[in-house]
Short mmCIF file of C-alpha atoms in Angstrom, two decimals:
data_model
loop_
_atom_site.label_atom_id
_atom_site.label_comp_id
_atom_site.label_asym_id
_atom_site.label_seq_id
_atom_site.Cartn_x
_atom_site.Cartn_y
_atom_site.Cartn_z
CA MET A 27 108.33 86.95 10.01
CA ASP A 28 110.38 90.06 9.16
CA ARG A 29 112.86 91.89 11.42
CA ARG A 30 110.20 94.25 12.79
CA ASP A 31 108.02 91.34 13.85
CA ILE A 32 111.02 89.64 15.49
CA LEU A 33 111.69 92.85 17.42
CA LYS A 34 108.12 93.06 18.68
CA LEU A 35 108.19 89.43 19.72
CA ALA A 36 111.51 89.85 21.57
CA ALA A 37 110.17 92.87 23.44
CA ALA A 38 106.94 91.06 24.31
CA LEU A 39 108.79 88.02 25.63
CA ALA A 40 110.90 90.27 27.83
CA GLY A 41 107.79 92.03 29.12
CA LEU A 42 108.93 95.33 27.62
CA PRO A 43 107.01 97.98 25.66
CA VAL A 44 107.79 98.52 21.99
CA LEU A 45 108.48 102.25 21.78
CA GLN A 46 106.79 104.26 19.05
CA GLY A 47 108.25 106.88 16.74
CA CYS A 48 111.84 105.64 16.97
CA GLU A 49 114.21 103.51 14.93
CA ARG A 50 114.37 99.95 16.31
CA VAL A 51 116.71 97.12 15.41
CA LEU A 52 118.07 94.01 17.10
CA GLN A 53 121.57 93.93 18.60
CA TRP A 54 122.84 90.84 20.44
CA GLY A 55 119.27 89.58 20.13
CA VAL A 56 117.76 92.43 22.19
CA PRO A 57 115.71 95.46 21.08
CA LEU A 58 117.83 98.54 20.31
CA THR A 59 116.13 101.92 19.94
CA LEU A 60 117.60 105.20 18.66
CA ARG A 61 115.87 108.49 19.46
CA LYS A 62 116.78 111.85 17.94
CA PRO A 63 114.49 114.25 19.84
CA GLY A 64 113.82 117.56 18.14
CA MET A 65 115.88 116.80 15.04
CA LYS A 66 113.05 116.76 12.49
CA ALA A 67 111.35 119.79 14.02
CA GLY A 68 114.64 121.68 14.16
CA HIS A 69 115.53 120.94 10.55
CA ARG A 70 112.06 121.99 9.41
CA LEU A 71 112.49 125.26 11.26
CA ARG A 72 115.98 125.79 9.82
CA ALA A 73 114.66 125.19 6.29
CA GLY A 74 112.04 127.90 6.77
CA ILE A 75 109.11 125.59 6.06
CA GLU A 76 106.01 127.41 7.33
CA PRO A 77 102.81 125.52 8.17
CA PRO A 78 99.41 126.98 7.24
CA GLU A 79 98.20 129.99 9.19
CA PRO A 80 96.82 129.11 12.66
CA ARG A 81 93.26 127.86 12.91
CA ASN A 82 92.57 129.00 16.48
CA GLU A 83 93.84 131.66 18.87
CA ARG A 84 94.21 131.52 22.65
CA ARG A 85 95.01 134.60 24.73
CA CYS A 86 97.18 134.59 27.85
CA LYS A 87 99.24 136.98 29.94
CA VAL A 88 102.49 135.04 29.61
CA ALA A 89 103.54 132.36 27.13
CA VAL A 90 106.65 130.33 27.97
CA VAL A 91 108.09 128.72 24.84
CA GLY A 92 110.07 125.65 25.87
CA SER A 93 109.82 123.35 28.88
CA GLY A 94 113.41 122.67 29.82
CA ALA A 95 114.86 123.79 33.15
CA ALA A 96 114.70 127.52 32.33
CA GLY A 97 111.16 127.46 30.99
CA LEU A 98 109.69 125.40 33.81
CA PHE A 99 111.54 127.41 36.44
CA ALA A 100 110.16 130.67 35.01
CA ALA A 101 106.63 129.29 34.97
CA TRP A 102 107.06 127.79 38.45
CA ARG A 103 108.11 131.18 39.80
CA LEU A 104 105.26 133.05 38.11
CA VAL A 105 102.61 130.63 39.39
CA LYS A 106 104.18 130.61 42.85
CA GLU A 107 103.84 134.42 42.91
CA GLY A 108 100.16 134.26 41.93
CA TRP A 109 100.30 134.63 38.16
CA THR A 110 97.82 132.04 36.91
CA ASP A 111 97.34 133.13 33.28
CA VAL A 112 100.48 131.38 32.07
CA VAL A 113 100.85 128.85 29.25
CA VAL A 114 103.93 126.64 28.83
CA LEU A 115 104.46 125.37 25.29
CA ASN A 116 106.25 122.07 25.82
CA GLY A 117 108.29 121.90 22.61
CA PRO A 118 109.60 118.80 20.79
CA GLU A 119 111.02 117.19 23.94
CA PRO A 120 109.32 118.04 27.25
CA ASP A 121 111.92 118.63 30.01
CA GLY A 122 114.75 119.09 27.49
CA ASN A 123 118.16 118.05 28.82
CA ALA A 124 116.55 116.98 32.10
CA ALA A 125 114.24 114.46 30.43
CA GLY A 126 113.99 110.87 31.57
CA GLY A 127 112.45 107.58 30.53
CA ALA A 128 111.52 104.18 31.88
CA PHE A 129 111.72 100.51 31.04
CA GLY A 130 108.62 99.47 32.98
CA GLU A 131 109.38 100.38 36.60
CA CYS A 132 113.08 101.07 35.92
CA ARG A 133 113.55 104.80 35.41
CA TYR A 134 116.60 106.33 33.75
CA PRO A 135 117.90 109.72 32.56
CA THR A 136 118.12 110.70 28.91
CA GLY A 137 120.06 113.83 29.83
CA ALA A 138 121.52 115.29 33.02
CA HIS A 139 121.95 112.79 35.84
CA TYR A 140 122.96 114.81 38.91
CA LEU A 141 122.94 118.19 40.63
CA PRO A 142 125.90 119.37 42.74
CA LEU A 143 125.14 120.64 46.23
CA PRO A 144 123.90 124.16 45.43
CA SER A 145 126.18 127.07 46.24
CA ARG A 146 125.06 129.68 48.79
CA GLU A 147 124.58 132.08 45.88
CA SER A 148 122.12 129.65 44.23
CA VAL A 149 119.27 130.81 46.45
CA HIS A 150 116.74 130.12 43.68
CA VAL A 151 117.76 126.44 43.49
CA ARG A 152 117.78 126.04 47.27
CA GLU A 153 114.26 127.45 47.45
CA LEU A 154 113.03 124.88 44.93
CA LEU A 155 114.81 121.98 46.65
CA ALA A 156 113.37 123.04 50.01
CA GLU A 157 109.87 123.07 48.54
CA MET A 158 110.49 119.54 47.22
CA GLY A 159 111.66 118.36 50.64
CA VAL A 160 115.14 117.58 49.29
CA ILE A 161 116.51 120.21 51.67
CA GLU A 162 115.10 119.28 55.06
CA ALA A 163 116.56 122.02 57.25
CA ASP A 164 118.41 125.36 57.09
CA PRO A 165 117.92 125.83 53.32
CA TYR A 166 119.86 129.10 53.09
CA GLY A 167 122.55 128.37 55.65
CA LEU A 168 126.13 127.32 55.11
CA ARG A 169 125.33 123.63 55.57
CA PRO A 170 121.71 122.69 54.86
CA ARG A 171 120.50 119.23 55.73
CA PHE A 172 119.54 117.17 52.67
CA ASP A 173 117.30 114.14 52.27
CA GLU A 174 119.78 111.25 52.51
CA ARG A 175 117.85 109.27 49.91
CA VAL A 176 118.92 111.85 47.33
CA VAL A 177 122.52 112.50 48.40
CA VAL A 178 124.67 110.11 46.37
CA HIS A 179 125.58 107.01 48.38
CA ALA A 180 129.02 105.46 48.66
CA PRO A 181 130.75 104.17 46.66
CA ASP A 182 130.07 107.12 44.38
CA GLU A 183 132.97 107.07 41.88
CA ARG A 184 135.55 104.62 40.62
CA LEU A 185 138.02 104.52 37.73
CA TRP A 186 139.09 101.53 35.60
CA VAL A 187 142.87 101.76 35.20
CA ALA A 188 144.94 99.03 33.51
CA GLY A 189 142.45 96.30 34.33
CA HIS A 190 141.87 97.42 37.95
CA TRP A 191 139.33 99.61 39.71
CA GLN A 192 140.47 102.47 41.93
CA ASP A 193 138.43 104.76 44.15
CA GLY A 194 137.80 108.25 42.70
CA LEU A 195 138.20 109.55 39.15
CA LEU A 196 141.62 111.21 39.36
CA PRO A 197 143.99 108.43 38.15
CA ARG A 198 146.38 107.55 40.98
CA TRP A 199 146.73 103.76 40.79
CA GLY A 200 150.14 102.85 39.40
CA MET A 201 151.12 106.49 38.77
CA PRO A 202 154.75 107.56 39.35
CA PRO A 203 155.63 109.95 42.22
CA ALA A 204 156.15 112.89 39.85
CA GLU A 205 152.62 112.48 38.47
CA LEU A 206 151.11 112.28 41.97
CA ALA A 207 153.04 115.36 43.07
CA GLU A 208 151.72 117.35 40.11
CA GLN A 209 148.17 116.22 40.82
CA ASN A 210 148.50 117.35 44.43
CA ARG A 211 149.89 120.71 43.32
CA PHE A 212 146.92 121.23 41.00
CA LEU A 213 144.41 120.35 43.73
CA ALA A 214 146.10 122.75 46.16
CA GLN A 215 145.97 125.57 43.61
CA MET A 216 142.28 124.93 42.97
CA ALA A 217 141.60 125.07 46.73
CA GLN A 218 143.23 128.51 46.81
CA LEU A 219 141.31 129.79 43.79
CA ARG A 220 137.98 128.80 45.35
CA ASN A 221 138.47 131.68 47.78
CA ALA A 222 139.83 134.16 45.22
CA ARG A 223 137.98 137.44 44.77
CA GLY A 224 138.25 140.24 42.28
CA ALA A 225 138.73 143.96 42.91
CA ASP A 226 134.91 144.27 42.78
CA GLY A 227 134.67 142.05 45.87
CA ARG A 228 132.97 139.20 44.03
CA LYS A 229 134.14 135.60 43.96
CA ALA A 230 136.34 134.98 40.96
CA PHE A 231 134.32 131.89 40.05
CA CYS A 232 130.69 131.57 41.07
CA ILE A 233 127.48 129.72 40.27
CA PRO A 234 125.40 131.40 38.96
CA LEU A 235 128.01 132.74 36.54
CA ALA A 236 126.39 136.19 36.47
CA LEU A 237 127.57 136.75 40.06
CA SER A 238 131.22 136.03 39.26
CA SER A 239 133.81 138.81 39.41
CA ARG A 240 134.21 141.02 36.34
CA ASP A 241 137.76 141.90 37.34
CA PRO A 242 139.97 141.62 34.19
CA GLN A 243 142.53 139.76 36.30
CA TRP A 244 140.11 136.83 36.18
CA THR A 245 137.99 137.39 33.09
CA GLY A 246 141.19 137.71 31.07
CA LEU A 247 141.61 133.95 31.52
CA ASP A 248 138.76 133.58 29.04
CA GLN A 249 141.05 134.65 26.21
CA ILE A 250 143.11 131.45 26.26
CA SER A 251 142.32 127.76 26.28
CA PHE A 252 142.46 125.59 29.40
CA SER A 253 145.21 123.59 27.70
CA ASP A 254 147.32 126.74 27.26
CA TRP A 255 146.77 127.71 30.90
CA LEU A 256 147.87 124.26 32.07
CA ASP A 257 151.00 124.49 29.91
CA ALA A 258 151.82 127.95 31.29
CA ASN A 259 151.47 126.65 34.84
CA GLY A 260 153.58 123.55 34.30
CA TYR A 261 150.82 120.93 34.40
CA ARG A 262 151.90 118.28 31.91
CA ALA A 263 151.43 114.97 33.76
CA PRO A 264 149.47 112.66 31.43
CA GLY A 265 147.15 111.27 34.11
CA LEU A 266 146.21 114.74 35.30
CA ARG A 267 145.75 116.03 31.74
CA TRP A 268 143.46 113.10 30.89
CA TYR A 269 141.36 113.75 33.99
CA LEU A 270 141.00 117.46 33.23
CA ASP A 271 140.12 116.65 29.62
CA TYR A 272 137.49 114.21 30.90
CA CYS A 273 136.00 116.96 33.10
CA CYS A 274 135.77 119.38 30.16
CA ARG A 275 134.14 116.75 27.95
CA ASP A 276 131.74 115.82 30.75
CA ASP A 277 130.50 119.34 31.51
CA TYR A 278 131.25 121.24 28.30
CA GLY A 279 131.34 118.70 25.50
CA VAL A 280 134.79 119.84 24.31
CA ASN A 281 138.37 118.94 25.12
CA LEU A 282 141.08 120.93 26.90
CA SER A 283 142.27 122.73 23.80
CA HIS A 284 138.79 124.06 22.98
CA ALA A 285 137.58 124.99 26.47
CA SER A 286 138.14 128.46 27.87
CA ALA A 287 140.71 128.56 30.68
CA TRP A 288 138.23 130.55 32.75
CA ALA A 289 135.60 127.85 32.24
CA GLY A 290 138.10 125.10 33.07
CA LEU A 291 138.95 126.76 36.37
CA HIS A 292 135.28 127.55 37.03
CA TYR A 293 134.56 123.81 36.94
CA PHE A 294 136.80 123.25 39.97
CA CYS A 295 136.44 126.54 41.84
CA SER A 296 132.75 127.49 41.71
CA ARG A 297 131.07 124.46 43.27
CA GLY A 298 131.16 125.47 46.90
CA GLY A 299 127.98 123.87 48.16
CA LEU A 300 128.17 122.14 51.54
CA ALA A 301 125.82 119.96 53.57
CA ALA A 302 125.33 119.10 57.22
CA ASN A 303 125.07 115.41 56.36
CA ALA A 304 127.26 114.92 53.28
CA ASP A 305 130.92 115.18 52.31
CA GLU A 306 132.25 118.16 50.39
CA GLY A 307 131.78 117.58 46.67
CA ALA A 308 128.72 115.35 47.09
CA VAL A 309 125.96 115.47 44.49
CA LEU A 310 122.20 114.93 44.44
CA THR A 311 120.83 112.25 42.17
CA TRP A 312 117.71 110.23 41.36
CA PRO A 313 117.23 107.09 39.24
CA ASP A 314 116.10 109.21 36.31
CA GLY A 315 118.58 112.03 36.81
CA LEU A 316 117.05 115.48 37.23
CA ASN A 317 113.65 114.52 35.89
CA PRO A 318 112.01 114.41 39.37
CA VAL A 319 112.87 118.10 39.74
CA MET A 320 111.09 118.81 36.46
CA ARG A 321 108.08 116.73 37.46
CA HIS A 322 107.81 118.68 40.70
CA MET A 323 107.78 122.00 38.88
CA ARG A 324 105.22 120.70 36.40
CA ALA A 325 102.94 119.60 39.26
CA ARG A 326 103.14 123.05 40.84
CA ILE A 327 102.57 124.82 37.52
CA GLY A 328 99.48 122.71 36.82
CA ALA A 329 98.64 120.53 33.83
CA GLU A 330 96.04 123.05 32.66
CA ARG A 331 98.86 125.55 31.98
CA GLN A 332 100.93 123.15 29.88
CA GLN A 333 100.33 122.84 26.16
CA PRO A 334 101.80 120.13 23.91
CA GLY A 335 103.14 121.78 20.79
CA ILE A 336 106.18 123.00 18.86
CA ALA A 337 106.58 126.71 18.12
CA TRP A 338 107.40 127.70 14.53
CA ARG A 339 107.04 131.50 14.62
CA VAL A 340 107.12 134.29 17.21
CA GLN A 341 106.07 137.78 16.07
CA GLY A 342 105.28 141.07 17.72
CA LYS A 343 101.81 142.46 17.06
CA GLY A 344 101.36 145.88 18.60
CA SER A 345 101.57 145.50 22.36
CA GLN A 346 101.19 141.72 22.17
CA VAL A 347 103.19 138.81 20.84
CA ARG A 348 102.02 135.97 18.60
CA VAL A 349 103.34 132.46 19.19
CA ASP A 350 102.36 130.18 16.34
CA TYR A 351 102.81 126.47 16.96
CA LEU A 352 101.91 122.99 15.77
CA ASP A 353 99.78 121.07 18.25
CA ALA A 354 99.95 117.34 18.97
CA ARG A 355 97.79 116.62 15.89
CA GLY A 356 99.99 118.71 13.62
CA ASP A 357 97.45 121.55 13.33
CA SER A 358 98.68 125.14 13.40
CA GLN A 359 97.51 127.11 16.46
CA ARG A 360 98.27 130.51 17.99
CA LEU A 361 98.93 131.94 21.44
CA LEU A 362 98.50 135.69 21.80
CA ALA A 363 100.39 136.88 24.88
CA ASP A 364 101.30 140.12 26.62
CA ARG A 365 104.79 138.77 27.37
CA VAL A 366 106.69 135.81 25.94
CA ILE A 367 109.63 134.01 27.51
CA LEU A 368 111.72 132.28 24.85
CA ALA A 369 113.16 129.44 26.92
CA VAL A 370 114.76 127.63 23.99
CA PRO A 371 118.38 127.29 22.84
CA LEU A 372 119.45 130.57 21.28
CA PHE A 373 120.09 129.05 17.86
CA VAL A 374 116.42 127.97 17.88
CA ALA A 375 115.32 131.44 19.04
CA MET A 376 117.12 132.90 16.02
CA HIS A 377 114.84 130.93 13.70
CA LEU A 378 111.66 131.57 15.70
CA TYR A 379 111.96 135.31 16.32
CA ASP A 380 113.06 137.37 13.33
CA GLN A 381 113.67 140.48 15.44
CA LEU A 382 116.92 138.93 16.70
CA GLN A 383 118.58 139.13 13.32
CA ALA A 384 117.03 142.54 12.70
CA SER A 385 118.75 143.77 15.86
CA GLY A 386 122.15 142.68 14.53
CA ILE A 387 122.51 139.35 16.36
CA GLU A 388 123.88 136.63 14.07
CA HIS A 389 124.28 132.87 14.40
CA SER A 390 128.05 133.32 14.61
CA HIS A 391 127.54 135.31 17.83
CA LEU A 392 125.87 132.41 19.63
CA PRO A 393 127.62 129.84 21.86
CA ALA A 394 129.13 126.79 20.23
CA ARG A 395 127.08 123.69 20.94
CA ALA A 396 128.31 120.13 21.46
CA PRO A 397 126.55 116.89 20.43
CA TRP A 398 126.01 114.02 22.86
CA LEU A 399 124.88 110.42 22.98
CA VAL A 400 123.09 109.11 26.11
CA SER A 401 122.48 105.36 26.11
CA ASN A 402 120.44 103.29 28.56
CA PHE A 403 121.00 99.55 29.01
CA LEU A 404 118.32 97.56 30.85
CA ILE A 405 119.77 94.49 32.60
CA ASP A 406 118.36 91.68 34.72
CA ARG A 407 121.74 90.36 35.84
CA PHE A 408 124.51 92.46 37.36
CA PRO A 409 128.01 91.73 36.03
CA ALA A 410 130.47 90.26 38.52
CA GLU A 411 132.50 92.87 40.44
CA PRO A 412 135.61 92.57 42.62
CA ALA A 413 134.71 92.34 46.32
CA GLU A 414 137.26 95.01 47.26
CA MET A 415 135.85 97.56 44.76
CA PRO A 416 132.10 97.10 44.26
CA LEU A 417 129.94 98.75 41.63
CA ALA A 418 129.79 102.54 42.12
CA TRP A 419 127.23 105.12 41.06
CA ASP A 420 129.62 106.62 38.47
CA ASN A 421 132.06 104.29 36.70
CA VAL A 422 134.68 105.69 34.30
CA VAL A 423 137.37 104.12 32.11
CA TYR A 424 140.81 105.77 32.11
CA GLY A 425 141.89 106.79 28.61
CA SER A 426 138.43 106.31 27.12
CA LYS A 427 136.89 108.77 24.67
CA SER A 428 133.54 108.10 26.36
CA LEU A 429 132.44 109.33 29.78
CA GLY A 430 131.63 106.12 31.63
CA TYR A 431 128.28 104.95 32.97
CA VAL A 432 126.04 105.56 35.97
CA VAL A 433 123.76 103.06 37.72
CA SER A 434 120.08 104.01 38.04
CA THR A 435 119.37 101.79 41.07
CA HIS A 436 122.43 102.91 43.05
CA GLN A 437 120.34 104.92 45.52
CA GLN A 438 118.11 101.98 46.42
CA ILE A 439 119.03 100.69 49.88
CA ARG A 440 118.42 96.94 49.86
CA VAL A 441 119.92 93.81 51.37
CA ALA A 442 120.02 92.23 47.90
CA LYS A 443 120.49 93.85 44.51
CA PRO A 444 117.27 94.69 42.64
CA ALA A 445 116.03 92.29 39.98
CA ARG A 446 116.63 94.84 37.24
CA SER A 447 118.71 97.96 36.77
CA VAL A 448 119.68 100.45 34.08
CA PHE A 449 123.26 101.43 33.25
CA THR A 450 123.38 104.86 31.57
CA ALA A 451 126.43 105.50 29.36
CA TYR A 452 127.47 108.97 28.17
CA HIS A 453 129.53 110.04 25.19
CA ALA A 454 130.49 113.56 24.06
CA PHE A 455 131.80 113.75 20.49
CA ALA A 456 134.73 115.96 21.44
CA GLU A 457 137.17 114.14 19.16
CA ASP A 458 135.44 115.62 16.06
CA SER A 459 134.32 119.12 15.23
CA ALA A 460 130.77 119.74 16.42
CA TYR A 461 129.64 120.14 12.80
CA GLN A 462 131.19 116.82 11.75
CA ALA A 463 129.68 115.05 14.76
CA ARG A 464 126.21 116.45 14.01
CA GLN A 465 126.49 115.31 10.40
CA ARG A 466 127.42 111.86 11.66
CA LEU A 467 124.49 111.75 14.09
CA GLU A 468 122.03 112.93 11.45
CA ARG A 469 123.00 110.04 9.16
CA ALA A 470 123.59 107.46 11.89
CA ASP A 471 121.38 104.48 12.50
CA ALA A 472 121.07 102.48 15.71
CA ASP A 473 123.54 99.81 14.63
CA SER A 474 126.29 102.28 13.76
CA LEU A 475 126.07 104.10 17.11
CA PHE A 476 125.85 101.02 19.29
CA GLU A 477 129.62 100.44 19.40
CA THR A 478 130.15 103.99 20.66
CA ALA A 479 127.32 103.65 23.18
CA ALA A 480 128.59 100.38 24.65
CA ALA A 481 132.35 101.09 24.47
CA ASP A 482 133.07 101.52 28.18
CA LEU A 483 130.80 98.67 29.25
CA LEU A 484 132.51 96.31 26.84
CA GLU A 485 135.95 97.51 27.93
CA VAL A 486 135.17 96.60 31.54
CA TYR A 487 132.92 93.54 31.25
CA GLY A 488 133.51 92.18 27.75
CA TRP A 489 131.11 89.48 26.54
CA ARG A 490 129.77 88.99 30.09
CA PHE A 491 127.72 92.19 29.84
CA ARG A 492 125.57 90.63 27.11
CA GLN A 493 124.30 87.92 29.44
CA GLY A 494 121.87 90.06 31.37
CA LEU A 495 121.01 92.63 28.69
CA LEU A 496 117.29 93.04 27.89
CA GLN A 497 116.90 96.31 26.00
CA VAL A 498 118.86 99.39 24.90
CA GLU A 499 117.65 102.93 24.23
CA MET A 500 120.01 105.55 22.78
CA THR A 501 119.27 109.29 22.69
CA ALA A 502 121.29 111.36 20.23
CA ARG A 503 121.35 115.11 20.78
CA GLY A 504 122.99 117.10 18.00
CA HIS A 505 122.96 120.38 19.94
CA ALA A 506 123.04 119.02 23.48
CA MET A 507 124.91 121.75 25.35
CA ALA A 508 126.66 125.10 25.09
CA SER A 509 130.46 124.86 25.03
CA PRO A 510 132.40 127.70 26.74
CA THR A 511 135.14 128.24 24.17
CA PRO A 512 137.72 131.07 24.59
CA GLY A 513 136.04 134.47 24.42
CA PHE A 514 132.59 133.32 25.56
CA LEU A 515 132.52 135.68 28.56
CA SER A 516 132.89 138.78 26.39
CA ASN A 517 130.10 137.91 23.96
CA ARG A 518 128.22 141.18 23.49
CA SER A 519 125.21 139.57 21.82
CA LEU A 520 124.64 137.40 24.90
CA GLN A 521 124.77 140.51 27.06
CA VAL A 522 122.07 142.14 24.90
CA LEU A 523 119.81 139.10 25.28
CA ARG A 524 120.39 138.90 29.04
CA GLU A 525 119.33 142.54 29.43
CA ALA A 526 116.26 142.33 27.17
CA ASP A 527 113.17 143.63 28.99
CA GLY A 528 110.51 144.06 26.36
CA PRO A 529 107.54 141.94 25.29
CA VAL A 530 109.93 139.07 24.46
CA LEU A 531 112.36 137.83 27.13
CA PHE A 532 115.02 135.14 26.97
CA ALA A 533 115.74 132.35 29.44
CA HIS A 534 118.19 129.55 28.77
CA SER A 535 121.53 128.28 30.05
CA ASP A 536 122.96 129.49 26.70
CA LEU A 537 122.89 132.99 28.21
CA SER A 538 125.65 131.84 30.57
CA GLY A 539 127.44 129.69 28.03
CA LEU A 540 127.41 126.81 30.56
CA SER A 541 124.87 124.02 30.25
CA LEU A 542 124.10 123.64 33.95
CA PHE A 543 120.73 123.30 35.69
CA GLU A 544 121.62 126.12 38.11
CA GLU A 545 122.36 128.46 35.19
CA ALA A 546 119.18 127.58 33.30
CA ALA A 547 117.12 128.07 36.46
CA TRP A 548 118.86 131.42 37.12
CA TRP A 549 117.79 132.81 33.74
CA GLY A 550 114.28 131.45 34.21
CA GLU A 551 114.20 133.28 37.53
CA GLN A 552 115.47 136.51 35.97
CA ALA A 553 112.85 136.43 33.21
CA ALA A 554 110.06 135.80 35.70
CA ARG A 555 111.29 138.63 37.95
CA LYS A 556 111.16 141.09 35.04
CA ILE A 557 107.49 140.20 34.52
CA LEU A 558 106.72 140.39 38.24
CA ALA A 559 108.40 143.79 38.64
#
């Protein structure tokens, strides 16, 4: 019996499926899977390898290339407004960064795992959540009422500091008075900046980003790093600096010295959503992250309008646009559309649509992108926790290079803990250059990434975590998210793509430079509105 047979037997004994199309090994005697969604397709596209000419052609009014948040939101809007001749080309990973998976009945995220309470300016997101029933009353008011099953339950966050758990993620346990005073000063300044407005009357920091003030007093902050801004404002306390670095790695995939100061402040000052039945700063979450939102949009779009396939060429042809793609069998097919929405990362759009380079847009003009590792650990035994600080939804280790882990079953209200759960651990490779990290991920196997994936869990639980472990799935994303580095706000090429209003439109969070669901949905909305006009 070879290693592959042992793996299949171990999975069968545990009552688990053996996943196809992925690398599988054994670690601690349990199946370990490594997925690299989109990597082979992306490298084939980058190499310029062209399949044979398409065998068949299908005509439609609108083709949406890509089925992440932007693509599905655009299609959802078009269908909602009565446009039925729409085709969504799913791409190499349906749902993109909002994808999810399941170990049997235990769902988990393979990308984004929460949505902040939407700001009043995020009308498009509130409309969608109201349609889902997540917002139960007053969807456009100051304090909507949300479905309490979706609002994150307490305890929501805790931090492991020097062998102890503390409530919240800002490190306060054991910190000296000077550190605590500096933390309080920072929080007070952020509270003030949330209400700041520019000379144009707009909020200095807003979600969606496009509605933020263009006043140079505020946009000028984009010319320096967040680290430099903190230095200039006297924020040097190590606990505070670690926390702010954690926030940048968590949302942007880069550390303080590589994040724009404007983006660093935007993280704290733009999230103004409130609720009638939740605390300020609460978030919305599901066992499998944001995937239920994607499933809802897919249901409203209709399965008949969704096409498995990976685009490899987009070309104008007179008044129409060709979208050539490989179907699920690997055969080359063609969509011929009046309008096309390219809802893919912009570096992918550069390879698909040659008119971008012809118009003077180059790869160097596009947002930097950060790699990530999302790892899911199926357990049938919860590790022991201190009675005074029970397991939280989000659990983070102070000083760690990783981003902690969330608990998929946290929202389940039960007298006893469920029989099984999934702990989802996140890691952004901010300690290396993005290029170096991508090279590492391309060469990496499941064994070599496991130590990174399990780092925080082993720091907290040690060998005890192995006792209940049944299966592990890791998802490596080489180009997971846009990183708002200094100067991203003044990127002229992004402005050109935002304003495009021809046969080919663009919709992706890359247009904002922030990898947020609200931003992706905003650009999906804008593309759809141009077609509806």
